[in-house]
Coordinates of C-alpha atoms in Angstrom, one line a residue:
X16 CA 94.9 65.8 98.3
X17 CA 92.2 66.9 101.0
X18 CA 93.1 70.4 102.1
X19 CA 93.5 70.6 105.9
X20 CA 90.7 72.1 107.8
X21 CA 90.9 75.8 108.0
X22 CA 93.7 76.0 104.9
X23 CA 93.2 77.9 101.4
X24 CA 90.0 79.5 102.9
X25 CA 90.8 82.1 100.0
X26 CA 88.9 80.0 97.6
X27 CA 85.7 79.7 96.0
X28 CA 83.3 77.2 95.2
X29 CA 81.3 78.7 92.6
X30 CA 77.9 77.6 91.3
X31 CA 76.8 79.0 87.9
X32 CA 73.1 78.3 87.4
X33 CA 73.4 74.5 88.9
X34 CA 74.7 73.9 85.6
X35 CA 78.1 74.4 86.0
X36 CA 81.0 74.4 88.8
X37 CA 84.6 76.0 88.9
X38 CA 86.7 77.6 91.6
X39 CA 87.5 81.3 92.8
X40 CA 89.6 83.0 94.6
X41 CA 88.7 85.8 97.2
X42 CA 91.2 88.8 96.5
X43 CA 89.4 91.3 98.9
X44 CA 86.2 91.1 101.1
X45 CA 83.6 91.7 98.1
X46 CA 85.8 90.9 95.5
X47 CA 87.2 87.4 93.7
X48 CA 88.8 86.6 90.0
X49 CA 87.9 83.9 88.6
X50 CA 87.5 82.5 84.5
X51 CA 85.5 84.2 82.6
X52 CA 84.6 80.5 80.7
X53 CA 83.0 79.6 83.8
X54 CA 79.9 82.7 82.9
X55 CA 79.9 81.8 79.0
X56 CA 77.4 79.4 77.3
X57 CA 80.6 78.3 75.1
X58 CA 83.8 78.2 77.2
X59 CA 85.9 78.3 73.9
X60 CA 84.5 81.8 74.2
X61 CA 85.8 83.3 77.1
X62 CA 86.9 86.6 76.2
X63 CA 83.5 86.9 74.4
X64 CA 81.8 87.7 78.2
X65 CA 79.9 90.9 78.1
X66 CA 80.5 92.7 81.5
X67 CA 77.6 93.4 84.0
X68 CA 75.1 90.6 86.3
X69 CA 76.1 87.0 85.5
X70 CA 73.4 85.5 82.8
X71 CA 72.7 82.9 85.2
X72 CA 72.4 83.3 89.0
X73 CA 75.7 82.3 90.5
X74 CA 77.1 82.0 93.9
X75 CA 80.0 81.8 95.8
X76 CA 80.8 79.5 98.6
X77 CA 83.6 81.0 100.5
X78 CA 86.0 80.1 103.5
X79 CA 84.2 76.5 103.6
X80 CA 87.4 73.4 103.1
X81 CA 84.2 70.9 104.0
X82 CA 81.3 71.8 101.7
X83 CA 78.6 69.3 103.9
X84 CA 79.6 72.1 106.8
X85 CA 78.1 75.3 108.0
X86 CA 81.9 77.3 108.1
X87 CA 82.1 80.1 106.0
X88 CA 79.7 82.4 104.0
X89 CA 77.7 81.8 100.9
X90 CA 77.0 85.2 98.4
X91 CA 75.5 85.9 95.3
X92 CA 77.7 86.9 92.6
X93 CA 75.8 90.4 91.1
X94 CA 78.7 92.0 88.8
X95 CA 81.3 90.0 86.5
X96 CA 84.0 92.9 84.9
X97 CA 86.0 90.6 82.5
X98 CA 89.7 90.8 80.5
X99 CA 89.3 91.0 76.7
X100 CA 92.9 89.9 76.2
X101 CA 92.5 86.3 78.6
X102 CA 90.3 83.8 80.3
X103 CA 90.1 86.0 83.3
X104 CA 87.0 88.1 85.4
X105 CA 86.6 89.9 88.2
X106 CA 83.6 88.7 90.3
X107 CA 82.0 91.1 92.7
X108 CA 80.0 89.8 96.0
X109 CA 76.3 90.7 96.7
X110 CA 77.8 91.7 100.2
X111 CA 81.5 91.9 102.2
X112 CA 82.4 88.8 103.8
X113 CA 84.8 88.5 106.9
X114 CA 87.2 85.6 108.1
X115 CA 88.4 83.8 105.4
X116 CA 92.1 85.0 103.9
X117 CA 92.9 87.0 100.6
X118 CA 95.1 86.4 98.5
X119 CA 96.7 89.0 96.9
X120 CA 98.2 89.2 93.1
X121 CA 101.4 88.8 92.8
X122 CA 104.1 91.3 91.7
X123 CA 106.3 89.6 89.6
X124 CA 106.0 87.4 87.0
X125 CA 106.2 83.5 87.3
X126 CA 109.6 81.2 85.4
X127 CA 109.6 78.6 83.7
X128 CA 110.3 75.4 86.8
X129 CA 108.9 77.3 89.4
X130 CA 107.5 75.8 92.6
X131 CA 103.3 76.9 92.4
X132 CA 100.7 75.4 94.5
X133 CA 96.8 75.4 93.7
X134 CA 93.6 74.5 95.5
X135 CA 90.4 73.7 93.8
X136 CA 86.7 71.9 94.0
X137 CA 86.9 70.2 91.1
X138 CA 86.6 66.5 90.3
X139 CA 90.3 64.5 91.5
X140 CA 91.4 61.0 90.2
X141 CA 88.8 59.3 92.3
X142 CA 85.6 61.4 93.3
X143 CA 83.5 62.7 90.7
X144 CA 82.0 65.7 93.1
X145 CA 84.1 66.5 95.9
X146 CA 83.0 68.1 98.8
X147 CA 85.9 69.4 99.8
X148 CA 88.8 71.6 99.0
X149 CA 91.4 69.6 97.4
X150 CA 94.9 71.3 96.8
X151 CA 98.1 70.3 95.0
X152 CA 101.8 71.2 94.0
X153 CA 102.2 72.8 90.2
X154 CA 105.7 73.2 88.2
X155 CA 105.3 76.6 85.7
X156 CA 105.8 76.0 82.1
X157 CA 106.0 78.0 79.3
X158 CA 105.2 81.3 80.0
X159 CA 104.0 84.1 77.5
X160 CA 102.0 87.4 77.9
X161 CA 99.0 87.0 79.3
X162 CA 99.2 83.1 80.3
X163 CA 101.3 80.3 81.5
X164 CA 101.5 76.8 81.8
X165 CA 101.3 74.3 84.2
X166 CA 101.6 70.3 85.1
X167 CA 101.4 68.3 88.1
X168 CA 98.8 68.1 90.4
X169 CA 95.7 67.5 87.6
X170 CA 93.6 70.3 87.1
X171 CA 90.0 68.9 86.3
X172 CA 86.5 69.6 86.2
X173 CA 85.2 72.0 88.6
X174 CA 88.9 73.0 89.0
X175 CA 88.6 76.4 86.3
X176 CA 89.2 79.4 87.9
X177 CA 91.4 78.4 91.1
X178 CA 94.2 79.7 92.4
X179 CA 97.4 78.9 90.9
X180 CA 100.0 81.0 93.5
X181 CA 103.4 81.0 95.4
X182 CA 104.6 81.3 98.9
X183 CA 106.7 84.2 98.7
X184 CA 108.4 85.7 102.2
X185 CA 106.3 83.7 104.5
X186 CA 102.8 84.9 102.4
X187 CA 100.9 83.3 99.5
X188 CA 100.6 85.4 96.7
X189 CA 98.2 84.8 93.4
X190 CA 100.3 83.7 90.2
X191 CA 97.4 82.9 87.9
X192 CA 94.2 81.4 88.0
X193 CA 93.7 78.0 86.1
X194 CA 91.8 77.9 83.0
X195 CA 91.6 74.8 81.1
X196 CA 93.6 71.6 81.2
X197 CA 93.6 68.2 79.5
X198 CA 91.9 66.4 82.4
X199 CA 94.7 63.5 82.6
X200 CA 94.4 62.1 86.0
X201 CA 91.2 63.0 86.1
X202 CA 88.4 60.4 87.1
X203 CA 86.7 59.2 84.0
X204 CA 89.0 61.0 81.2
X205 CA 91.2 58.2 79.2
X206 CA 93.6 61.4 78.2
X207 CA 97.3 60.6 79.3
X208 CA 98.1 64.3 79.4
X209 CA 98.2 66.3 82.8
X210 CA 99.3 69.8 81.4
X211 CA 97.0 72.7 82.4
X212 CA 96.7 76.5 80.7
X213 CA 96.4 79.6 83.8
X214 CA 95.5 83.1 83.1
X215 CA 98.3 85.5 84.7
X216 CA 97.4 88.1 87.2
X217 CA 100.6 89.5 88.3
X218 CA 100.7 92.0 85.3
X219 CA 97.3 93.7 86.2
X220 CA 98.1 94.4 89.2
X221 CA 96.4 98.1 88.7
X222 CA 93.7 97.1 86.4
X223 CA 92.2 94.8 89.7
X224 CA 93.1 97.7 91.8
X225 CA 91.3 99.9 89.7
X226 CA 88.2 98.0 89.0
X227 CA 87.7 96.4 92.9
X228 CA 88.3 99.9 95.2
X229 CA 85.6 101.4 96.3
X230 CA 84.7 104.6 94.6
X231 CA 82.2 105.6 97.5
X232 CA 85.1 105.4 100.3
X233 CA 88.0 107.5 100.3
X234 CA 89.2 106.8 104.1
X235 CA 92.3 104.4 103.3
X236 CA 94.6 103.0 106.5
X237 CA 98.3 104.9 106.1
X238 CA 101.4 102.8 107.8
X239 CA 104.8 103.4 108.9
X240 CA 107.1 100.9 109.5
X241 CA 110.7 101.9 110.7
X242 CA 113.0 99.3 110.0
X243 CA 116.4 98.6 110.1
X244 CA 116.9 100.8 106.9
X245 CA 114.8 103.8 107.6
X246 CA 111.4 105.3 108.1
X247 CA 108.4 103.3 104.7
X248 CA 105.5 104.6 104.5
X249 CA 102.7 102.3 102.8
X250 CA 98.5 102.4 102.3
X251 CA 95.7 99.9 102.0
X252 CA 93.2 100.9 99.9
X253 CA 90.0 100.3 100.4
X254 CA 90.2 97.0 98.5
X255 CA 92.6 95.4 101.0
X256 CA 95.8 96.1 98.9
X257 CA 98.6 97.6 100.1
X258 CA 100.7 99.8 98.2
X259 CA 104.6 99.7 98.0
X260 CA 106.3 101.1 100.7
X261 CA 108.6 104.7 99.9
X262 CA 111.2 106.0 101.8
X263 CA 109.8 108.8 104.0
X264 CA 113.1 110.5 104.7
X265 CA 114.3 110.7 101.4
X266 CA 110.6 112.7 101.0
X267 CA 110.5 114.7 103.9
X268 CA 113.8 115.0 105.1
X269 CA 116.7 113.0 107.1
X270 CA 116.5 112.6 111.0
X271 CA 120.1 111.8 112.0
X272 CA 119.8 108.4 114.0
X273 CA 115.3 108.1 114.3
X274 CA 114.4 106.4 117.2
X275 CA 110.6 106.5 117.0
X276 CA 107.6 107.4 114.6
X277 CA 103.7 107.7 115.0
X278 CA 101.2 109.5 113.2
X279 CA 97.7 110.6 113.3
X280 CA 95.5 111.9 110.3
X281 CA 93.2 115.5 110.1
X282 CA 92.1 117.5 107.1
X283 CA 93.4 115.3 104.7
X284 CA 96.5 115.2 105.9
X285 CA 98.6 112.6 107.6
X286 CA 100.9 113.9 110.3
X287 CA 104.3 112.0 111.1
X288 CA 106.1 112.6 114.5
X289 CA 109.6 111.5 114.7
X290 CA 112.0 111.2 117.8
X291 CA 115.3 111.7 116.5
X292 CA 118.7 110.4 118.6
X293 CA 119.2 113.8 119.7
X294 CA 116.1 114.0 122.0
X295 CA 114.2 116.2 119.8
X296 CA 110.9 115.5 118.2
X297 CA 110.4 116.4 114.6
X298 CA 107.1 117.5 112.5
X299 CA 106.4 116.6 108.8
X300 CA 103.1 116.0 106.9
X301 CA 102.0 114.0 103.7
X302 CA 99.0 115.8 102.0
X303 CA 96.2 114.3 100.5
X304 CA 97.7 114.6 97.3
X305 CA 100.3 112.7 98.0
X306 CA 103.5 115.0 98.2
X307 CA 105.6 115.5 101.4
X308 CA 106.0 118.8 103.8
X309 CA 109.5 118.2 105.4
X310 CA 110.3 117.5 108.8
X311 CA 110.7 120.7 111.3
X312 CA 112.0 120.3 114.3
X313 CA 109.2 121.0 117.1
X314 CA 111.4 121.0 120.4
X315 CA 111.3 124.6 120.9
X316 CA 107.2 124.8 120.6
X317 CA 106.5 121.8 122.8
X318 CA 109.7 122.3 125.3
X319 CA 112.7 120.5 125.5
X320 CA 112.3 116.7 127.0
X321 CA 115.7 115.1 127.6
X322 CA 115.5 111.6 127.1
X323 CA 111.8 111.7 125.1
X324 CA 112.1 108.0 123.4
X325 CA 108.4 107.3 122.4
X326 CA 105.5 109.7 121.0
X327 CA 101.6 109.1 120.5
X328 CA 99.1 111.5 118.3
X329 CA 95.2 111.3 117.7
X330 CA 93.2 113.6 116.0
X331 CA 90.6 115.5 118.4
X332 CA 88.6 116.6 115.6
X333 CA 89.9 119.9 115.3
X334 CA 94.0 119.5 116.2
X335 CA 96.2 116.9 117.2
X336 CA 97.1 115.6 120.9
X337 CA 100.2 114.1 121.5
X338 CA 101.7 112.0 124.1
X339 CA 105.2 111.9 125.4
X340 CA 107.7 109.6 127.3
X341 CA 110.8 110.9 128.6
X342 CA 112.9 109.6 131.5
X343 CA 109.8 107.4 132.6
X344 CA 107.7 110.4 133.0
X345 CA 104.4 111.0 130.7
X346 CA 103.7 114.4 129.2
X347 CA 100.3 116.4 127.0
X348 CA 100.7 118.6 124.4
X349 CA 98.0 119.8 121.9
X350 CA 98.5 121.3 118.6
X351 CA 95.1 123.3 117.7
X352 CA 92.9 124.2 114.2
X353 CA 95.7 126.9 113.7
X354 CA 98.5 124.1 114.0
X355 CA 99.9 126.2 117.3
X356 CA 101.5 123.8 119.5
X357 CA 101.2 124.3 123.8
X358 CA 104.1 123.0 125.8
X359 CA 104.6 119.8 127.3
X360 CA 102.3 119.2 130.6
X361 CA 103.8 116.8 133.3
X362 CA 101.0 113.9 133.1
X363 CA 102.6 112.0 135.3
X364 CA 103.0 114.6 138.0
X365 CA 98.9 114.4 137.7
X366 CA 98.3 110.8 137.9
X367 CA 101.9 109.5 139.4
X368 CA 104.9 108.1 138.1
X369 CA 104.9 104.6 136.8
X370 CA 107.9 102.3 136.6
X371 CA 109.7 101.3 134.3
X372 CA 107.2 103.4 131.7
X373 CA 108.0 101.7 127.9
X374 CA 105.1 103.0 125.7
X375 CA 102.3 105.6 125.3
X376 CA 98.9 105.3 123.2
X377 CA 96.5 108.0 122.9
X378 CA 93.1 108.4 121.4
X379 CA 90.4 110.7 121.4
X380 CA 86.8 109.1 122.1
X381 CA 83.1 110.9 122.2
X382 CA 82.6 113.6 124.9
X383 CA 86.4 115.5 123.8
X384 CA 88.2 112.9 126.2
X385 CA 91.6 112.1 125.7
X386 CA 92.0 108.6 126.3
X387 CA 96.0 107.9 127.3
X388 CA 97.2 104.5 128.2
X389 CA 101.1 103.2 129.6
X390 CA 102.7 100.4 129.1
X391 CA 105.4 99.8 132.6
X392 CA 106.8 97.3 134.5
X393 CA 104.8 94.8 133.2
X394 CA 101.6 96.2 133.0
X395 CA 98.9 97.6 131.4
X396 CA 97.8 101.4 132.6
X397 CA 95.2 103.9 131.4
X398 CA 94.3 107.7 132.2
X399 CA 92.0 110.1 130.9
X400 CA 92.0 114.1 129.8
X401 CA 88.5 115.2 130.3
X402 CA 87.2 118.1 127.8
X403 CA 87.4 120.6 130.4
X404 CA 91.0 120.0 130.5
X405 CA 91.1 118.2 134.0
X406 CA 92.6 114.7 134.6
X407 CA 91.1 111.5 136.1
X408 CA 92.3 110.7 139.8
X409 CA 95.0 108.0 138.8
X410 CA 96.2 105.3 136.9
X411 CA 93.5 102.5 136.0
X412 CA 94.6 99.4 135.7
X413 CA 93.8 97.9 132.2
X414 CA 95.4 94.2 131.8
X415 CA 94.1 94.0 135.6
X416 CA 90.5 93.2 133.4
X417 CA 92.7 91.2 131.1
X418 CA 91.8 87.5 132.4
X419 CA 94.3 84.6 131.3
X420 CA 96.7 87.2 130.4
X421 CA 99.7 85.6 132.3
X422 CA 102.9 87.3 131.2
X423 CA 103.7 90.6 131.3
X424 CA 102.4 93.1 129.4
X425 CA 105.0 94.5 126.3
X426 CA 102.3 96.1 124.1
X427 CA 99.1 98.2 124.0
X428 CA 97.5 100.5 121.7
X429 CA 94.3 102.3 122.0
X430 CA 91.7 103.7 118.6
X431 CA 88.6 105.4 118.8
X432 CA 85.8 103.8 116.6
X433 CA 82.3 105.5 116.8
X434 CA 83.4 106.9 119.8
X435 CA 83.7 104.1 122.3
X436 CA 87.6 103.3 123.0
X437 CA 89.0 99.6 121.8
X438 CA 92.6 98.4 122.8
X439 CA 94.7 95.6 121.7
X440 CA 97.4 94.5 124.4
X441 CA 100.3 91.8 123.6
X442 CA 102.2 89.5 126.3
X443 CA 105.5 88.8 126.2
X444 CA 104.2 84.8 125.6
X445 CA 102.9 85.8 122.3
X446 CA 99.2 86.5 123.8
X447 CA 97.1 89.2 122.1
X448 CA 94.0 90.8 123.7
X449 CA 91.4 93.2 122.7
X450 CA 88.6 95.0 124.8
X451 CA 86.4 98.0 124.3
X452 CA 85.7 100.5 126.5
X453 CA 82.3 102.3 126.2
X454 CA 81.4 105.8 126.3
X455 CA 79.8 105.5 129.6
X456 CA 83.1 104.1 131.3
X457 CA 81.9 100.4 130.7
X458 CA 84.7 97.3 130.0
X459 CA 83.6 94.7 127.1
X460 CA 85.4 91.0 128.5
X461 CA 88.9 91.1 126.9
X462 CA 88.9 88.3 124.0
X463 CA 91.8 86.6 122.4
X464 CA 93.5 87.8 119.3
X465 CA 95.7 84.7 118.3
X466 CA 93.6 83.4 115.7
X467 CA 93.4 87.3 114.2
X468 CA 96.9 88.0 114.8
X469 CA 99.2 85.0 115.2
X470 CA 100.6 83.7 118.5
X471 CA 103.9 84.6 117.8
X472 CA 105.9 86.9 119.9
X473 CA 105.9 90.5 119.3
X474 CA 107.7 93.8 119.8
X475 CA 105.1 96.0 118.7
X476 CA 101.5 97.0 118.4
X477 CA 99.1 99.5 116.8
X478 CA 95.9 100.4 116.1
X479 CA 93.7 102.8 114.3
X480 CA 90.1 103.0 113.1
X481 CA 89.2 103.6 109.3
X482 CA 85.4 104.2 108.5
X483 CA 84.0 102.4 111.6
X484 CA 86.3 99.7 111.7
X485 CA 89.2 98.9 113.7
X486 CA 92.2 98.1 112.5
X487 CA 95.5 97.1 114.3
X488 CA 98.6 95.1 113.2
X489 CA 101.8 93.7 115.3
X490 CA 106.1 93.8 114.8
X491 CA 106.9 90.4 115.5
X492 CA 110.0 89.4 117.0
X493 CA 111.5 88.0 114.1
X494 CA 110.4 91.5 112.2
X495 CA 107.1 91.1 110.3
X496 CA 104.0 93.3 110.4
X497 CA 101.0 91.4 110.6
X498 CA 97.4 92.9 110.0
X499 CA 94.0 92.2 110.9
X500 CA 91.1 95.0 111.1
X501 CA 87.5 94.2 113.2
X502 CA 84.2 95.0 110.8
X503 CA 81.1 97.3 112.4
X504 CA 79.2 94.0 113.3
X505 CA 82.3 92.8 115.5
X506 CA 83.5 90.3 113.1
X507 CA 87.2 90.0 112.3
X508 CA 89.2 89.3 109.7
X509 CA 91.7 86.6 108.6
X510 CA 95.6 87.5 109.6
X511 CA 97.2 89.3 106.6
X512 CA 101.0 89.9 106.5
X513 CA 102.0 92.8 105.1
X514 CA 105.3 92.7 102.9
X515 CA 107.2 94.8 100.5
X516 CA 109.6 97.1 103.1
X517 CA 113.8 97.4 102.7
X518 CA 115.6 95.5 105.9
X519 CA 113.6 94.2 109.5
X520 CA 111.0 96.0 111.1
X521 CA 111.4 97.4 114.6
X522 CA 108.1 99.5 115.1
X523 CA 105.0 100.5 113.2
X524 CA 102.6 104.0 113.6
X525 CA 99.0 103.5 111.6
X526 CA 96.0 106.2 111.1
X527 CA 93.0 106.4 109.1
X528 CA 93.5 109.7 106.2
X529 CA 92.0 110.7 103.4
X530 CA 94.2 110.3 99.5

């Protein structure tokens, strides 16, 4: 059936040449896997594809359900890196694109029965060229190594290299990728069989990883998510997967009853703060290689803060700055190049106590200023550390330049990227905002983040910036992360949820690090 506008924008129409048509699917911005019998001169001869620009120009038609439309973005296809042991290539993008979803491979392998769904541009029962996405509902057959089978919705013409995937915790993830079928149902085939051949992808995981990351980029976003069973840490490389999440304390140590984590990234390493139920904040590091220092409990370099529930960190370049909130009051600290902490200093007692303070966010921005911002009562509030140490007068009010934001305020988090200042804020009505704040003091208009983030609900925010873009990601109520990052040229892209951590998410901490 005709996909609904706006649905499956993860696949491809691809043109070889003008002289032949399959399917795609986008698995990162630059990237998509396709069939390698959609390059060959003899399809039969799949695994025959020598690796390197496509013999014939091709292009890829991407994030457009209504081909006679202007949505989406077209590209050139310049590098095809195909399997030798299936009917499967990797197909790299002349440039990024941004908007349309991924879809990332899956991680285990389909059954025999199992539910799949696919969505292709290829011929259907009645049309003979489409132009639009179709999709339909699979049952897996047989499967072996490297492929599977499939029947129900017909796979024909046009329909060779699509998606073949699952919905799996609220996601769509990428089975396989169909390959050949024997065009029953299909409009002008007299063949009474439907059943379809599909390439697997869940087994090759790290080959896809390894071929599609960028060599040129080493910057990768880190996460934390502490969840109802502990402290995960996870990363998204630079080719928009995310690794599995490990357990931090059983790497760097327990904290007996962790209320709160951030973290914030310099010289390679990525530094992880942790509020323990005691009142005491703890210190531990992952290096760039990987390993774990273990946590150390800070309290007596900073000064003891009865009551400290919530911590922010940035990077100034040369040491960390870190943000407290204990007992509604807000307090500085710095840790410098030689990793010597100051004591905690009374910010509050500098720009006046807020009400009902229930967050911090911190980030450092051009000029050395410390850019701090409160969520309390309600409401949306931001301060600034100059680099001569001084303070600004008071409070500002930031979702005071929020217009439509209607609801209260529950969420805010600030990142530095190229040195102007951009914030995300939630609403308690599921409303997301995002602003930036020049150098020079100047407010962009606040625009809405619902079709970037979801309209859900949420109970928490942050944000980060890795290689000039920003990236930020919500808790919703009901306990998932969801991810979207914002390119150089201010375009965004699609919502991705992010998946893979033991028990129900309560708060995340992201920074941009080196690994």
């Amino acid at each position: 059936m005709a996909a609904a506008s706006g649905a499956s924008t993860f696949t491809a129409k691809i043109d070889v040449g003008g002289v032949r048509a399959c399917s795609g699917t986008l698995i990162n911005n630059q990237w998509m896997i396709t069939a390698s019998s959609c390059f060959v001169d003899d399809p039969a001869q799949a695994t025959a594809l020598v690796a390197g620009t496509p013999k014939l120009k091709s292009t890829a038609t991407i994030g457009r359900t209504n081909l006679t439309g202007t949505a989406g973005q077209v590209r050139e296809i310049t590098q095809l890196i195909p399997r030798t042991d299936r009917d499967l290539v990797l197909a790299k993008l002349a440039s990024p694109v941004s908007g349309p979803t991924f879809l990332h491979p899956a991680t285990t392998a389909p059954v025999a029965g199992e539910s799949l769904k696919t969505a292709g541009y290829g011929r259907t029962k009645d049309t003979w060229v489409p132009d639009a996405l179709h999709t339909g509902s699979l049952a897996a057959g047989v499967v072996e190594a490297t492929a599977m089978g499939v029947d129900g919705t017909p796979i024909c013409q046009g329909d060779t290299g699509a998606p073949v995937f699952r919905e799996k915790n609220g996601r769509p993830e990428l089975a396989a990728i169909a390959t050949n079928s024997w065009q029953g149902g299909c409009l002008g085939s007299t063949e009474t069989r439907t059943g379809a051949s599909a390439s697997r992808v869940d087994d090759i995981r790290a080959w896809i990883t390894e071929n599609t990351a960028s060599t040129l980029n080493v910057w990768n976003l880190q996460m934390l998510a502490k969840t109802t069973s502990g402290l995960y840490h996870s990363m998204r490389n630079s080719n928009g997967d995310w690794t599995s999440f490990g357990n931090v304390l059983n790497a760097a140590g327990t904290i007996k009853d962790l209320e709160f984590a951030a973290d914030a990234a310099i010289k390679g390493k990525n530094y992880v703060f942790a509020v323990g139920g005691d009142g005491h904040l703890y210190e531990a590091n992952r290096r760039a290689t990987g390993g774990w220092e273990d946590f150390r409990d800070i309290t007596a370099e900073v000064g003891d803060k009865p009551g400290l529930t919530r911590v922010a960190v940035t990077s100034t370049g040369t040491g960390l700055a870190l943000i407290g909130l204990a007992n509604g009051r807000v307090y500085h600290a710095t840790q410098d190049a030689n990793e010597v902490w100051t004591k905690w200093g009374d910010v509050s007692g500098k720009l006046g106590v807020l009400g009902n303070a229930t967050q911090v966010t911190v980030a450092h921005t051009s000029g050395g200023e410390t850019q701090v911002g409160v969520t309390a009562d309600g409401k949306a509030y931001h301060g600034i550390r100059k680099s001569d140490g001084s303070w600004s007068a008071d409070w500002g009010s930031v979702s005071g330049l929020a217009t439509g934001l209607t609801a209260k305020v529950n969420g805010m988090s600030f990142a530095s990227v190229a040195g102007d200042l951009q914030i995300v804020l939630t609403a308690a009505d599921g409303n997301k905002k995002h602003a930036t704040r020049k150098a020079a003091g100047t407010w962009s208009t606040f625009g809405d983040l619902g079709d970037e983030l979801g309209r859900d609900t949420t109970i928490g925010v942050d944000a980060t910036a890795v290689n000039g873009e920003f990236q930020a990601a919500v808790v919703t109520t009901d306990g998932k992360i969801k991810h979207t990052l914002r390119h150089a040229d201010g375009k965004w892209d699609a919502t991705d949820q992010v998946v893979g951590y033991p028990g129900t998410v309560e708060s995340i901490a992201m920074t941009g690090s080196t690994d």
